[in-house]
Amino acid sequence: GGKGLGSYCTMGNSWGWDGSQKYPPMLNPWAKWHLGWIEYTKVTTRGAYRLSPSHSTQQIYQISDGYDADSTGKPREYLLVENRRRGTSFEQKLPQEGVIIWHVDEPEQYNQNNHPGWNREGHPGQDGWPGNGNHYLVSLLAADRQYGLERGSNNGDGTDVIVPGSGFSLGPGPNSHPNTDTYLGGNVRQTNIVLNNFVDVGDGTNDIEFSYDSPHASEPPTT
């Protein structure tokens, strides 16, 4: 079986990266939001965005345009963007600092009886994936594209995180995984969202900057 979120969330591995339990990982952003600890900052305009470290701020970007929403307009599926850095107490053993993009499928909309693949590990090695509906409630979209957490090969490693300046780009499928396509209920559809240009701001803050583009996005205001 898979490893869930492994060492990227205290619910996946409270012992931490070095197994000592002295440096436990933080909760994933969806869990923090679900507990009422943070609010998401919604991204709706194409352009560049600055993101501060999640261990010292509450800043998490949510991208939901192009994904499904319920009858009230609440997003049912979306992406979260987090700047993950080594903290002074938590995650000192984090193997690589950088950006994590999470793909969330809200649990209120589905259950195991109606959608048996929901919250079950899914990866390109499975028959019919991602149309088989197999995916975690919260999935880490690994930069190495190896799906190590889903395949159960490790609890995460230094190649999962998007390293600023690496040239990594996350865009539409179906020929590349992970991607920004929808997969809620096994309904795979391109959103054509692109996230790229991940760079360190370079002013001593550990902030990063990235670019967002989408056919659903509004244009930035003119000056």
PDB file of C-alpha atoms in Angstrom:
ATOM      1  CA  GLY A   1       0.000   0.000   0.000  1.00  0.00           C
ATOM      2  CA  GLY A   2       0.881   3.667  -0.082  1.00  0.00           C
ATOM      3  CA  LYS A   3       2.421   5.900   2.565  1.00  0.00           C
ATOM      4  CA  GLY A   4      -0.224   8.636   2.563  1.00  0.00           C
ATOM      5  CA  LEU A   5       1.583  11.937   3.003  1.00  0.00           C
ATOM      6  CA  GLY A   6       4.526  10.278   4.729  1.00  0.00           C
ATOM      7  CA  SER A   7       6.902  12.646   6.488  1.00  0.00           C
ATOM      8  CA  TYR A   8       5.261  15.711   4.959  1.00  0.00           C
ATOM      9  CA  CYS A   9       2.488  15.613   7.583  1.00  0.00           C
ATOM     10  CA  THR A  10       2.487  14.699  11.262  1.00  0.00           C
ATOM     11  CA  MET A  11      -0.562  12.497  10.638  1.00  0.00           C
ATOM     12  CA  GLY A  12       1.503  10.483   8.158  1.00  0.00           C
ATOM     13  CA  ASN A  13       4.715  10.137  10.186  1.00  0.00           C
ATOM     14  CA  SER A  14       4.881  11.858  13.565  1.00  0.00           C
ATOM     15  CA  TRP A  15       8.413  10.535  14.089  1.00  0.00           C
ATOM     16  CA  GLY A  16       9.793  12.979  11.529  1.00  0.00           C
ATOM     17  CA  TRP A  17      12.397  12.650   8.854  1.00  0.00           C
ATOM     18  CA  ASP A  18      15.132  11.282  11.124  1.00  0.00           C
ATOM     19  CA  GLY A  19      12.855   8.966  13.124  1.00  0.00           C
ATOM     20  CA  SER A  20      13.748  10.621  16.445  1.00  0.00           C
ATOM     21  CA  GLN A  21      10.346  12.296  17.034  1.00  0.00           C
ATOM     22  CA  LYS A  22      12.311  15.421  18.058  1.00  0.00           C
ATOM     23  CA  TYR A  23      11.539  17.210  14.788  1.00  0.00           C
ATOM     24  CA  PRO A  24       7.983  16.260  13.776  1.00  0.00           C
ATOM     25  CA  PRO A  25       6.541  17.538  10.499  1.00  0.00           C
ATOM     26  CA  MET A  26       3.757  20.086  10.408  1.00  0.00           C
ATOM     27  CA  LEU A  27       0.192  19.277   9.471  1.00  0.00           C
ATOM     28  CA  ASN A  28      -0.574  19.562   5.782  1.00  0.00           C
ATOM     29  CA  PRO A  29      -2.331  22.812   4.746  1.00  0.00           C
ATOM     30  CA  TRP A  30      -5.740  21.201   4.234  1.00  0.00           C
ATOM     31  CA  ALA A  31      -5.660  19.804   7.796  1.00  0.00           C
ATOM     32  CA  LYS A  32      -4.713  23.234   9.173  1.00  0.00           C
ATOM     33  CA  TRP A  33      -7.609  24.806   7.259  1.00  0.00           C
ATOM     34  CA  HIS A  34     -10.022  22.054   8.353  1.00  0.00           C
ATOM     35  CA  LEU A  35      -9.126  22.767  11.996  1.00  0.00           C
ATOM     36  CA  GLY A  36      -9.673  26.490  11.505  1.00  0.00           C
ATOM     37  CA  TRP A  37      -6.007  27.393  11.977  1.00  0.00           C
ATOM     38  CA  ILE A  38      -5.583  29.115   8.615  1.00  0.00           C
ATOM     39  CA  GLU A  39      -7.592  30.571   5.760  1.00  0.00           C
ATOM     40  CA  TYR A  40      -6.586  30.096   2.138  1.00  0.00           C
ATOM     41  CA  THR A  41      -5.637  33.001  -0.107  1.00  0.00           C
ATOM     42  CA  LYS A  42      -7.473  32.422  -3.374  1.00  0.00           C
ATOM     43  CA  VAL A  43      -5.637  32.924  -6.661  1.00  0.00           C
ATOM     44  CA  THR A  44      -7.869  34.261  -9.448  1.00  0.00           C
ATOM     45  CA  THR A  45      -5.638  36.623 -11.455  1.00  0.00           C
ATOM     46  CA  ARG A  46      -2.842  35.511 -13.780  1.00  0.00           C
ATOM     47  CA  GLY A  47       0.591  36.799 -12.880  1.00  0.00           C
ATOM     48  CA  ALA A  48       3.366  36.417 -10.295  1.00  0.00           C
ATOM     49  CA  TYR A  49       2.694  35.566  -6.648  1.00  0.00           C
ATOM     50  CA  ARG A  50       4.933  35.846  -3.607  1.00  0.00           C
ATOM     51  CA  LEU A  51       4.659  33.136  -0.944  1.00  0.00           C
ATOM     52  CA  SER A  52       6.113  33.169   2.579  1.00  0.00           C
ATOM     53  CA  PRO A  53       7.221  30.059   4.546  1.00  0.00           C
ATOM     54  CA  SER A  54       4.343  28.080   6.034  1.00  0.00           C
ATOM     55  CA  HIS A  55       6.127  27.338   9.325  1.00  0.00           C
ATOM     56  CA  SER A  56       6.182  31.036  10.239  1.00  0.00           C
ATOM     57  CA  THR A  57       3.075  32.405   8.453  1.00  0.00           C
ATOM     58  CA  GLN A  58      -0.452  31.263   7.614  1.00  0.00           C
ATOM     59  CA  GLN A  59      -0.061  31.966   3.902  1.00  0.00           C
ATOM     60  CA  ILE A  60      -1.317  29.185   1.615  1.00  0.00           C
ATOM     61  CA  TYR A  61      -2.571  29.851  -1.919  1.00  0.00           C
ATOM     62  CA  GLN A  62      -5.681  28.078  -3.198  1.00  0.00           C
ATOM     63  CA  ILE A  63      -6.329  27.570  -6.918  1.00  0.00           C
ATOM     64  CA  SER A  64      -9.869  26.429  -7.663  1.00  0.00           C
ATOM     65  CA  ASP A  65     -10.826  28.123 -10.948  1.00  0.00           C
ATOM     66  CA  GLY A  66     -11.458  25.444 -13.548  1.00  0.00           C
ATOM     67  CA  TYR A  67     -12.247  22.787 -10.938  1.00  0.00           C
ATOM     68  CA  ASP A  68     -15.690  21.667  -9.779  1.00  0.00           C
ATOM     69  CA  ALA A  69     -17.705  23.525  -7.146  1.00  0.00           C
ATOM     70  CA  ASP A  70     -20.896  22.613  -5.327  1.00  0.00           C
ATOM     71  CA  SER A  71     -24.251  24.389  -5.686  1.00  0.00           C
ATOM     72  CA  THR A  72     -23.166  27.075  -3.203  1.00  0.00           C
ATOM     73  CA  GLY A  73     -19.959  27.815  -5.093  1.00  0.00           C
ATOM     74  CA  LYS A  74     -17.718  26.088  -2.560  1.00  0.00           C
ATOM     75  CA  PRO A  75     -14.769  24.402  -4.313  1.00  0.00           C
ATOM     76  CA  ARG A  76     -14.933  20.608  -4.293  1.00  0.00           C
ATOM     77  CA  GLU A  77     -11.520  20.114  -5.886  1.00  0.00           C
ATOM     78  CA  TYR A  78      -8.534  22.460  -5.936  1.00  0.00           C
ATOM     79  CA  LEU A  79      -4.777  22.947  -5.651  1.00  0.00           C
ATOM     80  CA  LEU A  80      -2.856  24.402  -2.698  1.00  0.00           C
ATOM     81  CA  VAL A  81       0.590  25.991  -2.971  1.00  0.00           C
ATOM     82  CA  GLU A  82       2.886  25.944   0.072  1.00  0.00           C
ATOM     83  CA  ASN A  83       6.398  27.250   0.719  1.00  0.00           C
ATOM     84  CA  ARG A  84       7.988  24.572   2.892  1.00  0.00           C
ATOM     85  CA  ARG A  85      11.128  25.574   4.843  1.00  0.00           C
ATOM     86  CA  ARG A  86      13.074  24.193   7.759  1.00  0.00           C
ATOM     87  CA  GLY A  87      11.688  25.677  10.965  1.00  0.00           C
ATOM     88  CA  THR A  88      13.465  26.398  14.220  1.00  0.00           C
ATOM     89  CA  SER A  89      11.655  23.536  15.992  1.00  0.00           C
ATOM     90  CA  PHE A  90       9.608  21.657  13.393  1.00  0.00           C
ATOM     91  CA  GLU A  91      11.119  19.966  10.371  1.00  0.00           C
ATOM     92  CA  GLN A  92      14.756  20.800  10.963  1.00  0.00           C
ATOM     93  CA  LYS A  93      15.542  17.567   9.119  1.00  0.00           C
ATOM     94  CA  LEU A  94      13.442  18.395   6.042  1.00  0.00           C
ATOM     95  CA  PRO A  95      15.625  16.982   3.232  1.00  0.00           C
ATOM     96  CA  GLN A  96      14.840  19.737   0.739  1.00  0.00           C
ATOM     97  CA  GLU A  97      13.298  23.172   1.079  1.00  0.00           C
ATOM     98  CA  GLY A  98      11.021  24.545  -1.610  1.00  0.00           C
ATOM     99  CA  VAL A  99       7.467  24.533  -2.904  1.00  0.00           C
ATOM    100  CA  ILE A 100       4.851  21.816  -2.444  1.00  0.00           C
ATOM    101  CA  ILE A 101       1.694  21.726  -4.554  1.00  0.00           C
ATOM    102  CA  TRP A 102      -1.176  19.737  -3.076  1.00  0.00           C
ATOM    103  CA  HIS A 103      -4.223  18.399  -4.944  1.00  0.00           C
ATOM    104  CA  VAL A 104      -7.314  18.281  -2.714  1.00  0.00           C
ATOM    105  CA  ASP A 105     -10.605  16.455  -3.287  1.00  0.00           C
ATOM    106  CA  GLU A 106     -13.000  17.608  -0.566  1.00  0.00           C
ATOM    107  CA  PRO A 107     -14.212  14.653   1.535  1.00  0.00           C
ATOM    108  CA  GLU A 108     -17.705  15.999   2.166  1.00  0.00           C
ATOM    109  CA  GLN A 109     -18.622  15.255  -1.431  1.00  0.00           C
ATOM    110  CA  TYR A 110     -17.669  11.602  -1.549  1.00  0.00           C
ATOM    111  CA  ASN A 111     -17.574   8.447   0.507  1.00  0.00           C
ATOM    112  CA  GLN A 112     -16.145   4.970   0.169  1.00  0.00           C
ATOM    113  CA  ASN A 113     -19.507   3.374  -0.660  1.00  0.00           C
ATOM    114  CA  ASN A 114     -20.308   5.560  -3.663  1.00  0.00           C
ATOM    115  CA  HIS A 115     -16.718   6.155  -4.791  1.00  0.00           C
ATOM    116  CA  PRO A 116     -14.545   3.231  -3.658  1.00  0.00           C
ATOM    117  CA  GLY A 117     -11.321   4.720  -5.058  1.00  0.00           C
ATOM    118  CA  TRP A 118     -11.592   7.925  -3.043  1.00  0.00           C
ATOM    119  CA  ASN A 119      -8.723   8.375  -0.553  1.00  0.00           C
ATOM    120  CA  ARG A 120      -6.949   5.310  -1.942  1.00  0.00           C
ATOM    121  CA  GLU A 121      -3.452   5.528  -3.411  1.00  0.00           C
ATOM    122  CA  GLY A 122      -3.415   6.081  -7.166  1.00  0.00           C
ATOM    123  CA  HIS A 123      -0.469   6.295  -9.571  1.00  0.00           C
ATOM    124  CA  PRO A 124       0.406   5.841 -13.256  1.00  0.00           C
ATOM    125  CA  GLY A 125       1.217   2.160 -12.756  1.00  0.00           C
ATOM    126  CA  GLN A 126      -2.449   1.272 -12.136  1.00  0.00           C
ATOM    127  CA  ASP A 127      -4.854   0.132 -14.841  1.00  0.00           C
ATOM    128  CA  GLY A 128      -7.147   2.943 -15.919  1.00  0.00           C
ATOM    129  CA  TRP A 129      -5.583   5.565 -13.688  1.00  0.00           C
ATOM    130  CA  PRO A 130      -6.535   8.359 -13.039  1.00  0.00           C
ATOM    131  CA  GLY A 131      -9.960   7.534 -14.465  1.00  0.00           C
ATOM    132  CA  ASN A 132     -10.254   4.666 -11.971  1.00  0.00           C
ATOM    133  CA  GLY A 133     -10.930   7.295  -9.291  1.00  0.00           C
ATOM    134  CA  ASN A 134      -8.026   6.261  -7.054  1.00  0.00           C
ATOM    135  CA  HIS A 135      -6.447   9.214  -5.284  1.00  0.00           C
ATOM    136  CA  TYR A 136      -5.805  10.494  -1.785  1.00  0.00           C
ATOM    137  CA  LEU A 137      -8.014  13.129  -0.178  1.00  0.00           C
ATOM    138  CA  VAL A 138      -4.866  15.292  -0.133  1.00  0.00           C
ATOM    139  CA  SER A 139      -2.168  14.347  -2.632  1.00  0.00           C
ATOM    140  CA  LEU A 140       1.353  15.760  -2.835  1.00  0.00           C
ATOM    141  CA  LEU A 141       2.201  16.443  -6.487  1.00  0.00           C
ATOM    142  CA  ALA A 142       5.817  15.351  -6.381  1.00  0.00           C
ATOM    143  CA  ALA A 143       8.328  17.259  -8.504  1.00  0.00           C
ATOM    144  CA  ASP A 144      10.197  14.048  -9.372  1.00  0.00           C
ATOM    145  CA  ARG A 145       6.968  12.609 -10.855  1.00  0.00           C
ATOM    146  CA  GLN A 146       7.769   9.198  -9.335  1.00  0.00           C
ATOM    147  CA  TYR A 147       4.736   8.850  -7.009  1.00  0.00           C
ATOM    148  CA  GLY A 148       6.894   7.359  -4.258  1.00  0.00           C
ATOM    149  CA  LEU A 149       4.309   8.047  -1.541  1.00  0.00           C
ATOM    150  CA  GLU A 150       1.514   6.390  -3.514  1.00  0.00           C
ATOM    151  CA  ARG A 151       3.668   3.422  -4.510  1.00  0.00           C
ATOM    152  CA  GLY A 152       4.800   2.988  -0.888  1.00  0.00           C
ATOM    153  CA  SER A 153       8.484   3.157  -1.779  1.00  0.00           C
ATOM    154  CA  ASN A 154       9.329   5.799   0.847  1.00  0.00           C
ATOM    155  CA  ASN A 155       7.951   8.391   3.278  1.00  0.00           C
ATOM    156  CA  GLY A 156       9.118  11.161   0.960  1.00  0.00           C
ATOM    157  CA  ASP A 157      12.562  12.331  -0.121  1.00  0.00           C
ATOM    158  CA  GLY A 158      14.445  15.395  -1.290  1.00  0.00           C
ATOM    159  CA  THR A 159      13.217  15.099  -4.872  1.00  0.00           C
ATOM    160  CA  ASP A 160       9.515  15.589  -4.039  1.00  0.00           C
ATOM    161  CA  VAL A 161       9.770  19.331  -3.434  1.00  0.00           C
ATOM    162  CA  ILE A 162       9.903  21.930  -6.221  1.00  0.00           C
ATOM    163  CA  VAL A 163      13.304  23.562  -5.884  1.00  0.00           C
ATOM    164  CA  PRO A 164      13.233  27.286  -6.735  1.00  0.00           C
ATOM    165  CA  GLY A 165      15.220  27.932  -9.888  1.00  0.00           C
ATOM    166  CA  SER A 166      14.922  24.322 -11.082  1.00  0.00           C
ATOM    167  CA  GLY A 167      12.726  25.167 -14.073  1.00  0.00           C
ATOM    168  CA  PHE A 168       9.908  22.883 -12.909  1.00  0.00           C
ATOM    169  CA  SER A 169       6.527  23.517 -14.505  1.00  0.00           C
ATOM    170  CA  LEU A 170       3.162  21.989 -13.638  1.00  0.00           C
ATOM    171  CA  GLY A 171       0.614  22.093 -16.441  1.00  0.00           C
ATOM    172  CA  PRO A 172      -2.123  20.123 -18.177  1.00  0.00           C
ATOM    173  CA  GLY A 173      -2.080  16.396 -18.949  1.00  0.00           C
ATOM    174  CA  PRO A 174      -2.640  13.784 -20.084  1.00  0.00           C
ATOM    175  CA  ASN A 175       0.915  13.034 -21.220  1.00  0.00           C
ATOM    176  CA  SER A 176       2.592  14.239 -18.042  1.00  0.00           C
ATOM    177  CA  HIS A 177       1.904  13.291 -14.413  1.00  0.00           C
ATOM    178  CA  PRO A 178       1.381  14.938 -12.028  1.00  0.00           C
ATOM    179  CA  ASN A 179      -0.550  17.687 -13.749  1.00  0.00           C
ATOM    180  CA  THR A 180      -3.293  20.249 -13.159  1.00  0.00           C
ATOM    181  CA  ASP A 181      -6.137  18.126 -14.576  1.00  0.00           C
ATOM    182  CA  THR A 182      -9.239  17.347 -12.536  1.00  0.00           C
ATOM    183  CA  TYR A 183      -9.839  13.788 -11.315  1.00  0.00           C
ATOM    184  CA  LEU A 184     -12.768  14.125  -8.912  1.00  0.00           C
ATOM    185  CA  GLY A 185     -14.957  11.015  -9.155  1.00  0.00           C
ATOM    186  CA  GLY A 186     -12.745   9.654 -11.942  1.00  0.00           C
ATOM    187  CA  ASN A 187     -13.792  12.549 -14.199  1.00  0.00           C
ATOM    188  CA  VAL A 188     -10.506  13.567 -15.815  1.00  0.00           C
ATOM    189  CA  ARG A 189     -10.611  16.954 -17.520  1.00  0.00           C
ATOM    190  CA  GLN A 190      -7.967  19.527 -18.420  1.00  0.00           C
ATOM    191  CA  THR A 191      -8.089  22.824 -16.546  1.00  0.00           C
ATOM    192  CA  ASN A 192      -5.142  24.168 -18.605  1.00  0.00           C
ATOM    193  CA  ILE A 193      -3.743  25.785 -15.466  1.00  0.00           C
ATOM    194  CA  VAL A 194       0.034  26.314 -15.541  1.00  0.00           C
ATOM    195  CA  LEU A 195       2.244  26.964 -12.510  1.00  0.00           C
ATOM    196  CA  ASN A 196       5.905  27.733 -13.205  1.00  0.00           C
ATOM    197  CA  ASN A 197       8.798  30.180 -12.747  1.00  0.00           C
ATOM    198  CA  PHE A 198       9.453  29.110  -9.149  1.00  0.00           C
ATOM    199  CA  VAL A 199      12.288  31.297  -7.818  1.00  0.00           C
ATOM    200  CA  ASP A 200      13.668  32.534  -4.508  1.00  0.00           C
ATOM    201  CA  VAL A 201      12.896  36.203  -3.938  1.00  0.00           C
ATOM    202  CA  GLY A 202      16.428  36.634  -2.640  1.00  0.00           C
ATOM    203  CA  ASP A 203      15.879  39.311   0.011  1.00  0.00           C
ATOM    204  CA  GLY A 204      16.684  37.181   3.042  1.00  0.00           C
ATOM    205  CA  THR A 205      13.052  36.317   3.833  1.00  0.00           C
ATOM    206  CA  ASN A 206      12.968  32.757   2.391  1.00  0.00           C
ATOM    207  CA  ASP A 207       9.956  33.881   0.341  1.00  0.00           C
ATOM    208  CA  ILE A 208       9.497  32.385  -3.094  1.00  0.00           C
ATOM    209  CA  GLU A 209       7.743  33.645  -6.191  1.00  0.00           C
ATOM    210  CA  PHE A 210       5.857  31.702  -8.849  1.00  0.00           C
ATOM    211  CA  SER A 211       3.723  32.402 -11.902  1.00  0.00           C
ATOM    212  CA  TYR A 212       0.098  31.408 -12.421  1.00  0.00           C
ATOM    213  CA  ASP A 213      -1.695  31.270 -15.752  1.00  0.00           C
ATOM    214  CA  SER A 214      -5.112  29.886 -16.618  1.00  0.00           C
ATOM    215  CA  PRO A 215      -7.825  30.459 -19.212  1.00  0.00           C
ATOM    216  CA  HIS A 216     -10.164  30.938 -16.237  1.00  0.00           C
ATOM    217  CA  ALA A 217      -8.052  33.695 -14.664  1.00  0.00           C
ATOM    218  CA  SER A 218      -8.771  37.386 -14.798  1.00  0.00           C
ATOM    219  CA  GLU A 219      -6.217  39.854 -16.102  1.00  0.00           C
ATOM    220  CA  PRO A 220      -4.071  41.751 -13.591  1.00  0.00           C
ATOM    221  CA  PRO A 221      -5.090  45.368 -13.044  1.00  0.00           C
ATOM    222  CA  THR A 222      -3.371  47.915 -15.245  1.00  0.00           C
ATOM    223  CA  THR A 223      -1.508  50.839 -13.738  1.00  0.00           C
TER     224      THR A 223
END
